[in-house]
PDB file of C-alpha atoms in Angstrom:
ATOM      1  CA  MET Y 296       7.870  -2.958  -9.718  1.00 40.00           C
ATOM      2  CA  THR Y 297      10.804  -2.126  -6.797  1.00 44.00           C
ATOM      3  CA  ASN Y 298       9.662  -2.104  -3.361  1.00 45.00           C
ATOM      4  CA  THR Y 299       9.682   0.976  -1.521  1.00 57.00           C
ATOM      5  CA  ASN Y 300       8.966   0.067   1.900  1.00 73.00           C
ATOM      6  CA  TRP Y 301      12.292  -1.188   3.063  1.00 73.00           C
ATOM      7  CA  LYS Y 302      10.126  -2.617   5.359  1.00 77.00           C
ATOM      8  CA  ASP Y 303       7.822  -5.013   3.452  1.00 81.00           C
ATOM      9  CA  SER Y 304      10.685  -6.051   1.059  1.00 84.00           C
ATOM     10  CA  LEU Y 305      11.989  -8.479   3.355  1.00 83.00           C
ATOM     11  CA  GLN Y 306       9.504 -10.443   2.836  1.00 87.00           C
ATOM     12  CA  SER Y 307      11.483 -11.936  -0.366  1.00 90.00           C
ATOM     13  CA  GLU Y 308      15.423 -11.885  -1.438  1.00 92.00           C
ATOM     14  CA  GLU Y 309      14.860 -10.613  -5.106  1.00 93.00           C
ATOM     15  CA  ALA Y 310      12.952  -7.652  -3.592  1.00 91.00           C
ATOM     16  CA  PHE Y 311      14.575  -6.756  -0.937  1.00 90.00           C
ATOM     17  CA  ASN Y 312      17.260  -6.671  -3.269  1.00 91.00           C
ATOM     18  CA  ASP Y 313      15.979  -4.755  -5.699  1.00 91.00           C
ATOM     19  CA  PHE Y 314      15.257  -2.541  -2.777  1.00 89.00           C
ATOM     20  CA  ILE Y 315      19.191  -2.039  -2.248  1.00 89.00           C
ATOM     21  CA  ILE Y 316      20.042  -1.886  -5.652  1.00 91.00           C
ATOM     22  CA  THR Y 317      17.600   0.767  -5.664  1.00 89.00           C
ATOM     23  CA  TYR Y 318      18.728   2.348  -2.873  1.00 86.00           C
ATOM     24  CA  PHE Y 319      21.591   2.840  -3.360  1.00 90.00           C
ATOM     25  CA  LYS Y 320      21.413   4.357  -6.814  1.00 89.00           C
ATOM     26  CA  ASP Y 321      19.683   7.014  -5.256  1.00 87.00           C
ATOM     27  CA  HIS Y 322      21.905   7.672  -2.272  1.00 85.00           C
ATOM     28  CA  LYS Y 323      25.009   6.539  -3.264  1.00 87.00           C
ATOM     29  CA  GLN Y 324      26.096   5.792   0.594  1.00 90.00           C
ATOM     30  CA  LEU Y 325      24.916   5.756   3.613  1.00 86.00           C
ATOM     31  CA  ASN Y 326      26.279   7.655   6.563  1.00 86.00           C
ATOM     32  CA  GLY Y 327      26.413   7.737  10.179  1.00 82.00           C
ATOM     33  CA  ASN Y 328      27.511   7.818  13.795  1.00 81.00           C
ATOM     34  CA  TYR Y 329      27.282   7.900  17.553  1.00 78.00           C
ATOM     35  CA  GLU Y 330      29.342   9.508  19.671  1.00 81.00           C
ATOM     36  CA  THR Y 331      29.045  10.717  23.510  1.00 79.00           C
ATOM     37  CA  PRO Y 332      31.954  12.635  25.525  1.00 77.00           C
ATOM     38  CA  SER Y 333      34.671  10.138  25.535  1.00 79.00           C
ATOM     39  CA  TYR Y 334      33.327   7.719  22.829  1.00 80.00           C
ATOM     40  CA  TYR Y 335      32.815   8.140  19.235  1.00 83.00           C
ATOM     41  CA  GLU Y 336      32.145   5.867  16.172  1.00 85.00           C
ATOM     42  CA  TYR Y 337      31.443   6.336  12.190  1.00 86.00           C
ATOM     43  CA  TYR Y 338      29.971   4.465   9.778  1.00 85.00           C
ATOM     44  CA  THR Y 339      29.336   4.169   5.759  1.00 88.00           C
ATOM     45  CA  VAL Y 340      28.091   1.553   3.922  1.00 89.00           C
ATOM     46  CA  THR Y 341      28.304   1.334   0.216  1.00 93.00           C
ATOM     47  CA  LEU Y 342      27.446  -1.439  -1.784  1.00 93.00           C
ATOM     48  CA  ASN Y 343      29.892  -3.335  -4.342  1.00 92.00           C
ATOM     49  CA  SER Y 344      28.474  -5.165  -7.517  1.00 86.00           C
ATOM     50  CA  LYS Y 345      30.533  -8.079  -6.468  1.00 89.00           C
ATOM     51  CA  LYS Y 346      30.471  -7.963  -3.018  1.00 89.00           C
ATOM     52  CA  GLY Y 347      27.426  -7.015  -1.967  1.00 92.00           C
ATOM     53  CA  LEU Y 348      27.435  -3.948   0.831  1.00 91.00           C
ATOM     54  CA  ILE Y 349      30.602  -3.115   2.515  1.00 92.00           C
ATOM     55  CA  ILE Y 350      30.545  -1.135   5.919  1.00 86.00           C
ATOM     56  CA  THR Y 351      33.491   0.346   6.853  1.00 89.00           C
ATOM     57  CA  LEU Y 352      33.778   1.597  10.962  1.00 86.00           C
ATOM     58  CA  ILE Y 353      35.621   4.164  12.400  1.00 89.00           C
ATOM     59  CA  SER Y 354      36.067   4.258  16.013  1.00 87.00           C
ATOM     60  CA  SER Y 355      37.951   5.892  18.745  1.00 87.00           C
ATOM     61  CA  VAL Y 356      38.305   7.292  22.455  1.00 83.00           C
ATOM     62  CA  ASN Y 357      38.114  11.056  23.137  1.00 76.00           C
ATOM     63  CA  PRO Y 358      40.553  12.367  24.545  1.00 73.00           C
ATOM     64  CA  ALA Y 359      40.842  13.028  27.739  1.00 67.00           C
ATOM     65  CA  VAL Y 360      40.337  17.183  28.756  1.00 65.00           C
ATOM     66  CA  ASN Y 361      43.926  18.677  29.559  1.00 66.00           C
ATOM     67  CA  THR Y 362      45.093  15.812  27.542  1.00 67.00           C
ATOM     68  CA  ASP Y 363      47.309  16.714  24.681  1.00 70.00           C
ATOM     69  CA  ALA Y 364      47.367  12.842  23.768  1.00 69.00           C
ATOM     70  CA  PRO Y 365      46.454  11.919  20.893  1.00 73.00           C
ATOM     71  CA  THR Y 366      44.230   9.190  19.943  1.00 76.00           C
ATOM     72  CA  ILE Y 367      44.307   7.662  16.867  1.00 81.00           C
ATOM     73  CA  PRO Y 368      41.337   6.109  14.953  1.00 86.00           C
ATOM     74  CA  PHE Y 369      40.617   2.292  14.489  1.00 87.00           C
ATOM     75  CA  LYS Y 370      39.216   1.397  11.201  1.00 89.00           C
ATOM     76  CA  ASP Y 371      37.350  -1.936  10.544  1.00 88.00           C
ATOM     77  CA  VAL Y 372      35.912  -2.586   7.369  1.00 88.00           C
ATOM     78  CA  GLU Y 373      33.039  -5.762   6.645  1.00 86.00           C
ATOM     79  CA  THR Y 374      31.616  -7.109   3.578  1.00 88.00           C
ATOM     80  CA  ILE Y 375      28.244  -9.144   3.647  1.00 87.00           C
ATOM     81  CA  SER Y 376      26.307 -10.231   1.075  1.00 91.00           C
ATOM     82  CA  VAL Y 377      22.573  -8.053   0.606  1.00 90.00           C
ATOM     83  CA  GLU Y 378      20.807 -11.856   1.163  1.00 91.00           C
ATOM     84  CA  GLU Y 379      22.885 -11.953   4.704  1.00 86.00           C
ATOM     85  CA  PHE Y 380      21.754  -8.436   5.549  1.00 84.00           C
ATOM     86  CA  ARG Y 381      18.474  -9.318   5.347  1.00 85.00           C
ATOM     87  CA  GLN Y 382      18.189 -12.838   7.803  1.00 84.00           C
ATOM     88  CA  LEU Y 383      20.454 -10.127  10.196  1.00 77.00           C
ATOM     89  CA  ILE Y 384      17.492  -8.205   9.870  1.00 76.00           C
ATOM     90  CA  LEU Y 385      14.841 -10.735   9.899  1.00 78.00           C
ATOM     91  CA  HIS Y 386      16.594 -12.742  12.786  1.00 73.00           C
ATOM     92  CA  LYS Y 387      16.926  -9.045  14.764  1.00 69.00           C
ATOM     93  CA  LYS Y 388      12.908  -8.561  14.315  1.00 53.00           C
ATOM     94  CA  PHE Y 389      13.802  -4.986  12.970  1.00 51.00           C
ATOM     95  CA  ALA Y 390      10.489  -5.353  11.221  1.00 47.00           C
ATOM     96  CA  ASP Y 391       9.017  -5.181  13.835  1.00 48.00           C
ATOM     97  CA  MET Y 392       9.583  -1.908  14.896  1.00 53.00           C
ATOM     98  CA  HIS Y 393       9.640   1.633  14.233  1.00 58.00           C
ATOM     99  CA  THR Y 394      12.826   2.134  12.329  1.00 62.00           C
ATOM    100  CA  SER Y 395      14.408   3.364   9.297  1.00 63.00           C
ATOM    101  CA  LEU Y 396      16.874   1.363   7.150  1.00 63.00           C
ATOM    102  CA  ALA Y 397      19.847   3.934   9.073  1.00 66.00           C
ATOM    103  CA  ASP Y 398      18.731   2.680  12.027  1.00 69.00           C
ATOM    104  CA  VAL Y 399      18.927  -0.698  11.467  1.00 68.00           C
ATOM    105  CA  PHE Y 400      22.230  -0.555   9.375  1.00 66.00           C
ATOM    106  CA  GLN Y 401      23.026   1.182  12.710  1.00 66.00           C
ATOM    107  CA  THR Y 402      22.069  -1.336  14.618  1.00 65.00           C
ATOM    108  CA  VAL Y 403      24.335  -4.203  12.379  1.00 60.00           C
ATOM    109  CA  ALA Y 404      27.086  -2.033  12.885  1.00 56.00           C
ATOM    110  CA  GLY Y 405      26.834  -2.747  16.110  1.00 56.00           C
ATOM    111  CA  VAL Y 406      27.098   1.165  17.341  1.00 55.00           C
ATOM    112  CA  PRO Y 407      25.908   1.280  20.853  1.00 53.00           C
ATOM    113  CA  GLY Y 408      22.271   2.378  22.124  1.00 54.00           C
ATOM    114  CA  SER Y 409      20.874   2.696  18.756  1.00 48.00           C
ATOM    115  CA  THR Y 410      18.013   0.309  19.578  1.00 47.00           C
ATOM    116  CA  ASN Y 411      14.820   2.157  21.112  1.00 44.00           C
TER     117      ASN Y 411
END
């Protein structure tokens, strides 16, 4: 039986792996963003059965007001195994926080201001 609470599933590698697989069967991908007037980041997390979790991060500086200068977004793709992700969560102690799985992905992706 697959655990429906991601925090409870952290107790074992197998339970967390099952949770992540089920999560991405139901959702296909997880999207998030962080934006200020001067900066933005967008991320997408998908699950690849051979590579693990694939986090795609696109970030850029917003152009200054009254400036026609374009900005070029930076794209970074990180691949992490489900178990490596579980270990990151355990070491950062997200299990003790009142956070959603999306908040955890956002924090692991390094988005500023993503922890309360």
